[in-house]
mmCIF file of N, CA and C in Angstrom:
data_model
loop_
_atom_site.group_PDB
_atom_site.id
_atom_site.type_symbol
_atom_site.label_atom_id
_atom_site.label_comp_id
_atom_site.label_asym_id
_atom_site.label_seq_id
_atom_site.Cartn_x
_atom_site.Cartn_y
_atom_site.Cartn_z
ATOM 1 N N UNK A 1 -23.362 101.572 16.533
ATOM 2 C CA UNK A 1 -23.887 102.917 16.461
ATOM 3 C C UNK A 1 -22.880 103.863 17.110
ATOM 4 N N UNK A 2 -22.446 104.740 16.462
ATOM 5 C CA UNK A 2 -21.709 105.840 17.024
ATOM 6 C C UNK A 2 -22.222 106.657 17.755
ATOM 7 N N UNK A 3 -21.222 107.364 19.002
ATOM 8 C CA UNK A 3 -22.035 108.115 19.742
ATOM 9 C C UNK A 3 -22.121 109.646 18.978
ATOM 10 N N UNK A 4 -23.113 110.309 19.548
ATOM 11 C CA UNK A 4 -23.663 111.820 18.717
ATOM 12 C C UNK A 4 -22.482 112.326 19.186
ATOM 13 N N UNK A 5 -21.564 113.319 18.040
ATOM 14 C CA UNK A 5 -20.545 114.417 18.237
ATOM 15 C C UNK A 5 -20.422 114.731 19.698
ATOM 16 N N UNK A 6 -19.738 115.531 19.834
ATOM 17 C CA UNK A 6 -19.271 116.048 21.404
ATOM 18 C C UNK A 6 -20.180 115.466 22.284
ATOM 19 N N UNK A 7 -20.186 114.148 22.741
ATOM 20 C CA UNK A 7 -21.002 113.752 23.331
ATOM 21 C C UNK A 7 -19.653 112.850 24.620
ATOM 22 N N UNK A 8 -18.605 112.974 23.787
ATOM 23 C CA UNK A 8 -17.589 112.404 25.458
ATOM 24 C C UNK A 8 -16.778 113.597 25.680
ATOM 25 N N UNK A 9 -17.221 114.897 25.618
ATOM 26 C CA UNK A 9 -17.290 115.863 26.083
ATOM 27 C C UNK A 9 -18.312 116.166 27.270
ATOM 28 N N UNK A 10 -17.604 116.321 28.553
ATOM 29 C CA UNK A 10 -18.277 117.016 29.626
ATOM 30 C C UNK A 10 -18.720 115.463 30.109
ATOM 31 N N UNK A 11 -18.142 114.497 30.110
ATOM 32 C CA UNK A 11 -18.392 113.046 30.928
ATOM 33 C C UNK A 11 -17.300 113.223 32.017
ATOM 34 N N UNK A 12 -17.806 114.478 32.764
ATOM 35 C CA UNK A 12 -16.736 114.852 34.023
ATOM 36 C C UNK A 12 -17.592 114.902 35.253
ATOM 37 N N UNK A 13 -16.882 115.043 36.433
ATOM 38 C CA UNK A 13 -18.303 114.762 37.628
ATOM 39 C C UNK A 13 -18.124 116.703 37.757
ATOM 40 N N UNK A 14 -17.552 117.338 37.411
ATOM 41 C CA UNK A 14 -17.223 118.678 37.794
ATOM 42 C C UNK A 14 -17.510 120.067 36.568
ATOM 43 N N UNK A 15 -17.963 118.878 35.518
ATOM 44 C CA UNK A 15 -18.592 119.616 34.311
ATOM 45 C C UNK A 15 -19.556 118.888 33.379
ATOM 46 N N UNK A 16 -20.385 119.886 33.481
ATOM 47 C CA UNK A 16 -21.990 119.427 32.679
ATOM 48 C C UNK A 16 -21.410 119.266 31.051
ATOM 49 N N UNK A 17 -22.668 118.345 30.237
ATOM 50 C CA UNK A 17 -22.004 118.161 28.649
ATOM 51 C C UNK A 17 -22.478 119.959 28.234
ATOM 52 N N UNK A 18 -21.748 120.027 27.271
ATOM 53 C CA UNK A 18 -22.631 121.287 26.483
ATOM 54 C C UNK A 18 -22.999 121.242 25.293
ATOM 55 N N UNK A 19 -24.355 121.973 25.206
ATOM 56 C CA UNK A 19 -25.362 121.701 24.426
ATOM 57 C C UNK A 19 -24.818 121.909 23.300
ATOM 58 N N UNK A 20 -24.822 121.147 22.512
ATOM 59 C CA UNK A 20 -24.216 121.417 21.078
ATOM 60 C C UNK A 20 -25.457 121.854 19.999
ATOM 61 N N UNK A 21 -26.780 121.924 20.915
ATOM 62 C CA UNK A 21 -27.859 122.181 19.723
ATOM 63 C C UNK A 21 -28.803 120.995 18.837
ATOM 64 N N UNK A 22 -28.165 119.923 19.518
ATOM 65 C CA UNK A 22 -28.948 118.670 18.919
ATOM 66 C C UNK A 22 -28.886 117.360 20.349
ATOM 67 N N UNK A 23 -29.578 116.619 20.398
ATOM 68 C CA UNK A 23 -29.882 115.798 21.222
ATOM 69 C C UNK A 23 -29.997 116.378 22.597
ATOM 70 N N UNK A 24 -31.055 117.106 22.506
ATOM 71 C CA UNK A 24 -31.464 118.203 23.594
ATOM 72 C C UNK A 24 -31.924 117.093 24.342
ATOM 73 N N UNK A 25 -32.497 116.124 24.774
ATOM 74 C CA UNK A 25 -32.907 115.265 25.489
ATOM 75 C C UNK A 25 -32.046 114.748 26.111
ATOM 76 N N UNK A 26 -30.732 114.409 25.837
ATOM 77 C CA UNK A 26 -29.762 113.735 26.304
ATOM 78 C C UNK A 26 -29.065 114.879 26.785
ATOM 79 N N UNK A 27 -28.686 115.942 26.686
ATOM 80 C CA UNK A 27 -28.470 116.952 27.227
ATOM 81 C C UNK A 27 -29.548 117.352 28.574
ATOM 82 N N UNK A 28 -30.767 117.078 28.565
ATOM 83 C CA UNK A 28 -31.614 117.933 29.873
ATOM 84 C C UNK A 28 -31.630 116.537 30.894
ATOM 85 N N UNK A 29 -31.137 115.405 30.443
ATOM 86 C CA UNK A 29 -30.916 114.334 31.830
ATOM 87 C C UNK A 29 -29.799 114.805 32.729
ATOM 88 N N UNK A 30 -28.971 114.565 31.499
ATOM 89 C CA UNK A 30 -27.214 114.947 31.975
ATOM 90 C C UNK A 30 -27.218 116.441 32.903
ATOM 91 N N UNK A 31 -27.706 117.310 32.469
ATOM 92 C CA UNK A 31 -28.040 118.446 33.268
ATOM 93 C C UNK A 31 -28.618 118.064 34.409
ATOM 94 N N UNK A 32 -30.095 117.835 34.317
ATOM 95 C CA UNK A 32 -30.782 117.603 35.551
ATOM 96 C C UNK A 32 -30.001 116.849 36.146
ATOM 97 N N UNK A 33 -29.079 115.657 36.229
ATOM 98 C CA UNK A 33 -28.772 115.055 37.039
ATOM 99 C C UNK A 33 -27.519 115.506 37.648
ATOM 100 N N UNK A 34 -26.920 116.878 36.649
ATOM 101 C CA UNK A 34 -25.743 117.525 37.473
ATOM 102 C C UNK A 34 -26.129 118.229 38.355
ATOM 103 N N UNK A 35 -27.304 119.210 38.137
ATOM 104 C CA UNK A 35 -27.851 119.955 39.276
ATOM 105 C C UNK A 35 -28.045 119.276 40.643
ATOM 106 N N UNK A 36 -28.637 117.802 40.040
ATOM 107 C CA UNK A 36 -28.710 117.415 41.929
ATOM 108 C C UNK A 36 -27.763 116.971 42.211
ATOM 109 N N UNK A 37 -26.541 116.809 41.383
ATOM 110 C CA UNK A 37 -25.023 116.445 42.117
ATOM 111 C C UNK A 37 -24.795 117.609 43.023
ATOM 112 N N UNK A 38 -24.845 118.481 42.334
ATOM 113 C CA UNK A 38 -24.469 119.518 42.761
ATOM 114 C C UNK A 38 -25.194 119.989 44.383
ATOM 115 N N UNK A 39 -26.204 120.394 43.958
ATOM 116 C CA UNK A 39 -26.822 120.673 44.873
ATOM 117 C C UNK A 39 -28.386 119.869 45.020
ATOM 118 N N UNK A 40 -29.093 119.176 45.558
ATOM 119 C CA UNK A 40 -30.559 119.025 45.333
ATOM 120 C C UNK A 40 -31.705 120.255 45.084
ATOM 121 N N UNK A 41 -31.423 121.241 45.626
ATOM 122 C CA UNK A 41 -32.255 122.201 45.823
ATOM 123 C C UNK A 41 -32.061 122.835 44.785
ATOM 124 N N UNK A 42 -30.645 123.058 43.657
ATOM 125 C CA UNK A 42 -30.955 123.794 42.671
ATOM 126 C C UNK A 42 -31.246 123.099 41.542
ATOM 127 N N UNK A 43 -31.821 121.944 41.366
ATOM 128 C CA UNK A 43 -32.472 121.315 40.201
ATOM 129 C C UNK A 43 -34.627 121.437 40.878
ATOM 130 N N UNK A 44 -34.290 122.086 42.384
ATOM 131 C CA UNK A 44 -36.217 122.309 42.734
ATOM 132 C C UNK A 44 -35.781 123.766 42.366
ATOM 133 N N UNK A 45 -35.115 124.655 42.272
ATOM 134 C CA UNK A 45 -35.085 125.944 41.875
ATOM 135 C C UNK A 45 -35.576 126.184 40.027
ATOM 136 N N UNK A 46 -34.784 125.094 39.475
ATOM 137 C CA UNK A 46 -35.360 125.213 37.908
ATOM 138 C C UNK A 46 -36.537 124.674 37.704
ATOM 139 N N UNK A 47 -37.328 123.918 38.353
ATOM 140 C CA UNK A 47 -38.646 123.416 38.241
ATOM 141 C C UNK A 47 -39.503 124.328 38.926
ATOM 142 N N UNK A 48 -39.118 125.146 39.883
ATOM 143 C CA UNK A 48 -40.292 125.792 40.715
ATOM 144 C C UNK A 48 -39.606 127.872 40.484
ATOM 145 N N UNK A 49 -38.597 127.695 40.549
ATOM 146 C CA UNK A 49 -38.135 129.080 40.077
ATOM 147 C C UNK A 49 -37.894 129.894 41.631
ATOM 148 N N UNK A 50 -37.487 130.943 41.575
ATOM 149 C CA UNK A 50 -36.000 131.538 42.719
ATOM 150 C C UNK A 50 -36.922 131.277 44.068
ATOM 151 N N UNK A 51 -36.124 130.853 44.522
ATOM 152 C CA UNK A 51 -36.109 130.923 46.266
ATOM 153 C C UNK A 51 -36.119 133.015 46.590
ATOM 154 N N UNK A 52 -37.320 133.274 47.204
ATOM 155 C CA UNK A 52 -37.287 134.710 47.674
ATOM 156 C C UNK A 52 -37.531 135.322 49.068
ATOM 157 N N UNK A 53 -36.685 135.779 49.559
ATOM 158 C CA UNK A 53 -36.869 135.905 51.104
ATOM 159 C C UNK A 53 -38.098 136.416 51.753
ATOM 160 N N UNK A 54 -38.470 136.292 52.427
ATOM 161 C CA UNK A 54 -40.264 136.708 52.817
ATOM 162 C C UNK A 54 -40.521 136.884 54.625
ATOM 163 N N UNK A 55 -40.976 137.505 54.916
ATOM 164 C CA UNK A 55 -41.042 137.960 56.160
ATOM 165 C C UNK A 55 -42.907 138.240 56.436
ATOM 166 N N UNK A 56 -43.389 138.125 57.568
ATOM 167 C CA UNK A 56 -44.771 138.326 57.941
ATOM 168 C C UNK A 56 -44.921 139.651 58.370
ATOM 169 N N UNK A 57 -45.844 139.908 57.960
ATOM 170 C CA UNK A 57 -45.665 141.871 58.166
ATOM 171 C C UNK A 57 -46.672 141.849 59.085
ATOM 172 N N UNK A 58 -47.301 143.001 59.751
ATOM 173 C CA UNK A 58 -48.435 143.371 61.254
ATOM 174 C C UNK A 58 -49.462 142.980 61.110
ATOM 175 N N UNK A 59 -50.206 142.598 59.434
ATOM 176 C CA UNK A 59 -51.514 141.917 59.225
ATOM 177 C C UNK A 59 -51.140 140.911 59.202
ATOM 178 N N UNK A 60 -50.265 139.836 59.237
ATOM 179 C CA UNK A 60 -49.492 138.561 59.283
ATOM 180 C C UNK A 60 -49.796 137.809 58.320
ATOM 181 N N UNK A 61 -49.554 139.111 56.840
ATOM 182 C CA UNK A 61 -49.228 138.625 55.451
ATOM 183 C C UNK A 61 -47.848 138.039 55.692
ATOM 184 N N UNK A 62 -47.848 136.964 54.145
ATOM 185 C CA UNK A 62 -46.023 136.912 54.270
ATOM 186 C C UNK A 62 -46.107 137.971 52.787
ATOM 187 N N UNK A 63 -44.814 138.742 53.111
ATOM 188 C CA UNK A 63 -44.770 139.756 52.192
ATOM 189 C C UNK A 63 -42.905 139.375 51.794
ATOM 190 N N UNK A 64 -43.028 139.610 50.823
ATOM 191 C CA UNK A 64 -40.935 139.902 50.394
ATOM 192 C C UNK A 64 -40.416 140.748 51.212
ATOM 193 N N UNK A 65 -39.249 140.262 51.607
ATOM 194 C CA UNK A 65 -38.612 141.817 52.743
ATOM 195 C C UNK A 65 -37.433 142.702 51.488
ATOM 196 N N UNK A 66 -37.629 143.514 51.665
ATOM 197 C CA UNK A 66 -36.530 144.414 51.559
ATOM 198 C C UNK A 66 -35.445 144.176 51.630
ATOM 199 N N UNK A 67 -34.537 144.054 49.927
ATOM 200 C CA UNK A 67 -33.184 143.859 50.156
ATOM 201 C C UNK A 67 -32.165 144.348 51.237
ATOM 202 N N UNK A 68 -32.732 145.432 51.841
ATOM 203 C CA UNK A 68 -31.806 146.250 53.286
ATOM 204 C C UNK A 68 -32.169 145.060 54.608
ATOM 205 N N UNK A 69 -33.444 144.267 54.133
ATOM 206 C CA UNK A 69 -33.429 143.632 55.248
ATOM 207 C C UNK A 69 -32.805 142.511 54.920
ATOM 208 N N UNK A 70 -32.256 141.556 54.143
ATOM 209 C CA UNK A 70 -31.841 140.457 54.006
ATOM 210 C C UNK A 70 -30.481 140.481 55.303
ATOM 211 N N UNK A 71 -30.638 139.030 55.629
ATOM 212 C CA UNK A 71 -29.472 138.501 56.445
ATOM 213 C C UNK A 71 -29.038 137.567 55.474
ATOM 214 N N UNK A 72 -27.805 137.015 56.539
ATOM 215 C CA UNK A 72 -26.426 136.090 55.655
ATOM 216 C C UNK A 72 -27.198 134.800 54.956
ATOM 217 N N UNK A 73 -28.509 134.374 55.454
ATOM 218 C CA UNK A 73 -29.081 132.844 54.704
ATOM 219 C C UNK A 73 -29.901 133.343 54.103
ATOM 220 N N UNK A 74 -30.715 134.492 54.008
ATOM 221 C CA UNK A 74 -31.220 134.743 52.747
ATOM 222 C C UNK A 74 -30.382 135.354 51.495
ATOM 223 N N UNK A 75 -29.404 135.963 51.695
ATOM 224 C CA UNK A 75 -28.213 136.265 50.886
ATOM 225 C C UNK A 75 -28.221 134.634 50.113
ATOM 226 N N UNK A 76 -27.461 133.193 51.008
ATOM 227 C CA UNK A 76 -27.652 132.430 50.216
ATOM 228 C C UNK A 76 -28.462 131.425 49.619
ATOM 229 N N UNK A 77 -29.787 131.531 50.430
ATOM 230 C CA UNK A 77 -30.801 130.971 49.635
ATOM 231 C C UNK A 77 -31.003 131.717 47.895
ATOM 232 N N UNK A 78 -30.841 133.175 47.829
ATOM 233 C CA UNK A 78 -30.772 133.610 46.473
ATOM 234 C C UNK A 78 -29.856 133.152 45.920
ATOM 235 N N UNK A 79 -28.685 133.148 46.214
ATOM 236 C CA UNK A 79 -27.022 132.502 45.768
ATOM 237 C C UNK A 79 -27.458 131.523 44.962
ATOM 238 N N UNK A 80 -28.591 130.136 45.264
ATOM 239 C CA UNK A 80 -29.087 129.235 44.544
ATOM 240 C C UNK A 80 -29.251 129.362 43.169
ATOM 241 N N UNK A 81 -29.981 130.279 43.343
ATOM 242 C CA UNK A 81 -30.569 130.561 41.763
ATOM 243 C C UNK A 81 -29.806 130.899 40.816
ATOM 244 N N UNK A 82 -28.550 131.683 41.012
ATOM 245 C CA UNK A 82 -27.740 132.324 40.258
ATOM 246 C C UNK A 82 -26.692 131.193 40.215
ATOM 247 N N UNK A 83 -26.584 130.411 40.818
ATOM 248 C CA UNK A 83 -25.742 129.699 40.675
ATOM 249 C C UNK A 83 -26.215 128.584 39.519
ATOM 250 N N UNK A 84 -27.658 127.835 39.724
ATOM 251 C CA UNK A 84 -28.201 127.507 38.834
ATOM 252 C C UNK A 84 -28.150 127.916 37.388
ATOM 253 N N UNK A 85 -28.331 129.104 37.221
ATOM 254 C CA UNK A 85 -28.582 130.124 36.159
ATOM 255 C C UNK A 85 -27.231 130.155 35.713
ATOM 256 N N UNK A 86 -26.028 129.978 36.645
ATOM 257 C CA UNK A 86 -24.334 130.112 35.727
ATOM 258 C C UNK A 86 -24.191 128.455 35.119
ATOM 259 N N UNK A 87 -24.676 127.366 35.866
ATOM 260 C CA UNK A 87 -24.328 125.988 35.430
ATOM 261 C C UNK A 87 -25.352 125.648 34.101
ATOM 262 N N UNK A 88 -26.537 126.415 33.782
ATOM 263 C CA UNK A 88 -26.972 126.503 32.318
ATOM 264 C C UNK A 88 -26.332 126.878 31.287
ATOM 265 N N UNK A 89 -26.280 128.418 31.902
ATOM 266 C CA UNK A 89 -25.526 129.482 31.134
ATOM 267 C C UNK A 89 -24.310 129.092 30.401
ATOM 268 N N UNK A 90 -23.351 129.024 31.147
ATOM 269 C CA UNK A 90 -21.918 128.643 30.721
ATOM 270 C C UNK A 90 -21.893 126.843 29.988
ATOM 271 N N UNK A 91 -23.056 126.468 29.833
ATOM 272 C CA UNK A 91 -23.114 124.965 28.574
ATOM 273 C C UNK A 91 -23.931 124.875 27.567
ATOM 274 N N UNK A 92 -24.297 125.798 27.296
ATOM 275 C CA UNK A 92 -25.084 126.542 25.800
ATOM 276 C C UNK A 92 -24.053 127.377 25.049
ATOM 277 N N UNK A 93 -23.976 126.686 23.623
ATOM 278 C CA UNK A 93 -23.691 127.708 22.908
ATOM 279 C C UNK A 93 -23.796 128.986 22.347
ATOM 280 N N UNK A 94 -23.472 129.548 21.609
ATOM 281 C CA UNK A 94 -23.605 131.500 21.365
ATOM 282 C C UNK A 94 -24.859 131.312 20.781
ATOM 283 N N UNK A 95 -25.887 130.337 19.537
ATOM 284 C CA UNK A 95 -27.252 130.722 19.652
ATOM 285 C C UNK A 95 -28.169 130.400 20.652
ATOM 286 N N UNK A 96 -28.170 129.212 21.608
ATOM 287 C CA UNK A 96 -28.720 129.260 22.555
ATOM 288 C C UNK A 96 -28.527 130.471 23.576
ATOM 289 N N UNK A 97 -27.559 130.911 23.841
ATOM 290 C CA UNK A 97 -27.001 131.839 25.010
ATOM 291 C C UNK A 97 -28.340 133.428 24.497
ATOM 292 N N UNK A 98 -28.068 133.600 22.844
ATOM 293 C CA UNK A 98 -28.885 134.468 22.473
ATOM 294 C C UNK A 98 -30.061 134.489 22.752
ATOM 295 N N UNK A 99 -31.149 133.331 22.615
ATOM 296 C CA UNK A 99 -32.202 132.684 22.885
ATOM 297 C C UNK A 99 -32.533 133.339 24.391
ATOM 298 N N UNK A 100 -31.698 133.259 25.480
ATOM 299 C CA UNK A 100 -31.924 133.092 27.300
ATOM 300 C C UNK A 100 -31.487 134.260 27.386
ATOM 301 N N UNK A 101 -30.765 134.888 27.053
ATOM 302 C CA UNK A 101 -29.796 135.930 27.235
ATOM 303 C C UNK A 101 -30.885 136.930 28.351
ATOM 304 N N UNK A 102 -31.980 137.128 27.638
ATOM 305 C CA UNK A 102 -33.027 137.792 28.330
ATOM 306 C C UNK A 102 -33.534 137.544 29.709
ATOM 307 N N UNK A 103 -33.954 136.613 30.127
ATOM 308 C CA UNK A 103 -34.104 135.728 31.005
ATOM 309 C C UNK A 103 -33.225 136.027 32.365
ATOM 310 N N UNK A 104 -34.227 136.264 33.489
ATOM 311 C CA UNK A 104 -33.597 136.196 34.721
ATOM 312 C C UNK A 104 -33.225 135.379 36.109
ATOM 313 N N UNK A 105 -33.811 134.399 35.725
ATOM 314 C CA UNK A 105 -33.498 133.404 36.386
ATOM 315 C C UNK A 105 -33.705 131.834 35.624
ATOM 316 N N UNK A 106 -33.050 131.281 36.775
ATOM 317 C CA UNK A 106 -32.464 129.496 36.309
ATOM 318 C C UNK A 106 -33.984 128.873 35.556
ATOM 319 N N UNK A 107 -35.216 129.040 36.176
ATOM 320 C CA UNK A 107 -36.538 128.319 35.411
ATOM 321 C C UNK A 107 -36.890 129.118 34.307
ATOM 322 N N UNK A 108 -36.726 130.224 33.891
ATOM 323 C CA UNK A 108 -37.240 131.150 32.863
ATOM 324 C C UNK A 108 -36.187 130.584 31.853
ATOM 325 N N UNK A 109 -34.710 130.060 31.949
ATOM 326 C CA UNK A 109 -33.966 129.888 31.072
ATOM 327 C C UNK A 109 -34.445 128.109 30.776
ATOM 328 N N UNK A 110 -34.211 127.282 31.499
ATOM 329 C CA UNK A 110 -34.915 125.712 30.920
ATOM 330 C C UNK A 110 -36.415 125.876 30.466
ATOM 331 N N UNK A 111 -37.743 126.917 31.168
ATOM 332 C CA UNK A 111 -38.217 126.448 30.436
ATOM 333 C C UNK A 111 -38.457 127.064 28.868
ATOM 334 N N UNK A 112 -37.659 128.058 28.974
ATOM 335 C CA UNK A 112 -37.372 128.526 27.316
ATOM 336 C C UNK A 112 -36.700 127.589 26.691
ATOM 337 N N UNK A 113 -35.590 126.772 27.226
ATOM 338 C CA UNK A 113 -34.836 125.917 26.616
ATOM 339 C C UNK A 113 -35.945 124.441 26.151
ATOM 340 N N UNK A 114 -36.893 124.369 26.805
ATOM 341 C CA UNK A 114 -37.669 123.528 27.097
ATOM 342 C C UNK A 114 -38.614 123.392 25.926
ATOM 343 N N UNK A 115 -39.658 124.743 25.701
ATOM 344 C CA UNK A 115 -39.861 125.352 24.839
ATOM 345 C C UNK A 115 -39.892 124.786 23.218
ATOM 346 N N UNK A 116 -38.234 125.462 23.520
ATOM 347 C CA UNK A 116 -37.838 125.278 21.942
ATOM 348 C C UNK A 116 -37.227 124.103 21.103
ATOM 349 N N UNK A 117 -36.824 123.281 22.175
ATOM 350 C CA UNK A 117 -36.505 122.286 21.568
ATOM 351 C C UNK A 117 -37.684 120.668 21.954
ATOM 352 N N UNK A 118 -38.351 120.725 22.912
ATOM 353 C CA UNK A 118 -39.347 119.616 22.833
ATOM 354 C C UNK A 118 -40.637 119.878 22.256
ATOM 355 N N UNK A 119 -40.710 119.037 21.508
ATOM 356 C CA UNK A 119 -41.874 118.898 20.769
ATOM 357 C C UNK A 119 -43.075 118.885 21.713
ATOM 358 N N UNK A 120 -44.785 119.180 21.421
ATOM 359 C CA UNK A 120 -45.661 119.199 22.046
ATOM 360 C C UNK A 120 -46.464 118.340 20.965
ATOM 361 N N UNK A 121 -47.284 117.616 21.887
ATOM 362 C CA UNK A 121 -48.053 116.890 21.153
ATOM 363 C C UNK A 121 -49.171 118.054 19.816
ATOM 364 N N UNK A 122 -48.755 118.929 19.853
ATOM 365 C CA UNK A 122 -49.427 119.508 19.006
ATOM 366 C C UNK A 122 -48.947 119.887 17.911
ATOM 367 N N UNK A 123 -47.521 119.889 18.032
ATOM 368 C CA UNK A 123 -46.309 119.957 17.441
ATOM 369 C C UNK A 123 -46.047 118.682 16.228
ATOM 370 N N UNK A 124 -46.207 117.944 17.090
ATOM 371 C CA UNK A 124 -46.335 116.519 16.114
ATOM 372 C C UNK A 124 -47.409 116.083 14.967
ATOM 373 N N UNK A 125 -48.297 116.532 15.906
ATOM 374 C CA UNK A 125 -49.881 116.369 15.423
ATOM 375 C C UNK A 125 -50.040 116.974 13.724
ATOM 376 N N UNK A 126 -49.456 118.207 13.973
ATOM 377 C CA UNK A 126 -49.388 118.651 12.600
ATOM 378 C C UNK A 126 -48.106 118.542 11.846
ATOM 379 N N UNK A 127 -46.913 117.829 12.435
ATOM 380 C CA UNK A 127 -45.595 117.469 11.436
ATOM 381 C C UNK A 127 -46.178 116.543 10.667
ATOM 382 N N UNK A 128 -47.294 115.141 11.442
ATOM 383 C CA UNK A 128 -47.654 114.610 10.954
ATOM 384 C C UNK A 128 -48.524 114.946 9.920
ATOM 385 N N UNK A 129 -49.342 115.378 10.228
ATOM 386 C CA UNK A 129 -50.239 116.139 9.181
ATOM 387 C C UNK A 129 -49.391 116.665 7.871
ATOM 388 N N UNK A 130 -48.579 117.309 7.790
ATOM 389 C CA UNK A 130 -47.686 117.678 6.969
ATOM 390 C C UNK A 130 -47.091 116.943 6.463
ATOM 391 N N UNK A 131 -46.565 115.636 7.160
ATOM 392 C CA UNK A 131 -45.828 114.406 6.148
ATOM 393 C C UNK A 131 -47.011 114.069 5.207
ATOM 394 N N UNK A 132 -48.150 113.371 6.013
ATOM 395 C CA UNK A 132 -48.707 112.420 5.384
ATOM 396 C C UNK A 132 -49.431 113.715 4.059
ATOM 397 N N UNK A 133 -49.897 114.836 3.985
ATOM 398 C CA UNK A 133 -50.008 115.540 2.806
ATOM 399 C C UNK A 133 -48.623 115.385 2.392
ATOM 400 N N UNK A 134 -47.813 115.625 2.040
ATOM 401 C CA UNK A 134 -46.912 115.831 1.422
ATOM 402 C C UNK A 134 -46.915 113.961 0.657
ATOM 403 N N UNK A 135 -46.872 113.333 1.447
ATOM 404 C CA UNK A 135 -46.525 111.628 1.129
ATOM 405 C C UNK A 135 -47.930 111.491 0.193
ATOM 406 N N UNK A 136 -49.035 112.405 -0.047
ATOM 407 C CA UNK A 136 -50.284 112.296 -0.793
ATOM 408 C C UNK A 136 -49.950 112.994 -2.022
ATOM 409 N N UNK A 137 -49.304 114.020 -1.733
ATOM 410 C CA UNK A 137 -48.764 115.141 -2.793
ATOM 411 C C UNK A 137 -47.901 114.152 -4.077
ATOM 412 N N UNK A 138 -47.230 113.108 -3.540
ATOM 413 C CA UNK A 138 -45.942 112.634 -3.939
ATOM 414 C C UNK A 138 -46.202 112.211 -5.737
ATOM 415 N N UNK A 139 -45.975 111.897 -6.332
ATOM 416 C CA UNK A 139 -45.682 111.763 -7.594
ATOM 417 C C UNK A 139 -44.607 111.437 -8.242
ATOM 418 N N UNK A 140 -44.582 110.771 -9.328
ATOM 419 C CA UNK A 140 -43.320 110.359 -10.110
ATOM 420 C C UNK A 140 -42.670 111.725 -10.998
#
């Protein structure tokens, strides 16, 4: 069995494969498992979505602080996300890129990517449905 096209492309420890648009499954391991090379925390950033700085205010809500208030580790706890969001970004091709383009952070872009290319059992439910009419339809 041959391996799928550009697929010994991006078998680097310093670059993810890129999505060529087919074998999206084998593409979202290889990903997920670069993110936690990379970092652990930015493969919990695409499952749970941006790290946001937060402070307890005088009713001892936690409330978001004010970008004027950020210090140097909340600066890079956000850094996460965007960084996430460039190691997607830059391994999708120009119709995927179109697809996310919108999208502001690292979880809004997988799970759009997510989305569109995995099937849902409901998804199936009626491909099937659709074969087996069609395989009823059939005729000489």
């Amino acid at each position: 069995m041959s391996a799928p096209p550009g697929i010994n492309e991006g078998r680097s420890t310093t670059r993810p494969t890129l999505f060529n648009e087919k074998y999206y499954r084998l593409w979202k391991v290889r990903m997920e498992d670069f993110l936690i090379a990379e970092n652990y925390e930015l493969r919990t950033i695409v499952n749970r979505g941006p790290l946001t700085p937060t402070k307890q205010n005088g009713q001892n809500e936690i409330v978001p602080k004010d970008p004027s208030e950020f210090v140097a580790a909340d600066f890079k706890m956000m850094e996460k996300n965007v960084k996430a969001k460039k190691i997607l970004i830059c391994r999708l091709g120009p119709d995927e890129h179109n697809r996310i383009s919108a999208y502001s952070n690292a979880k809004e872009i997988w799970d759009a990517l997510q989305t569109a290319h995995e099937r849902t059992n409901q998804v199936n439910q009626s491909r099937i449905q659709l074969l087996m009419r069609n395989y009823e339809l059939f005729s000489m």
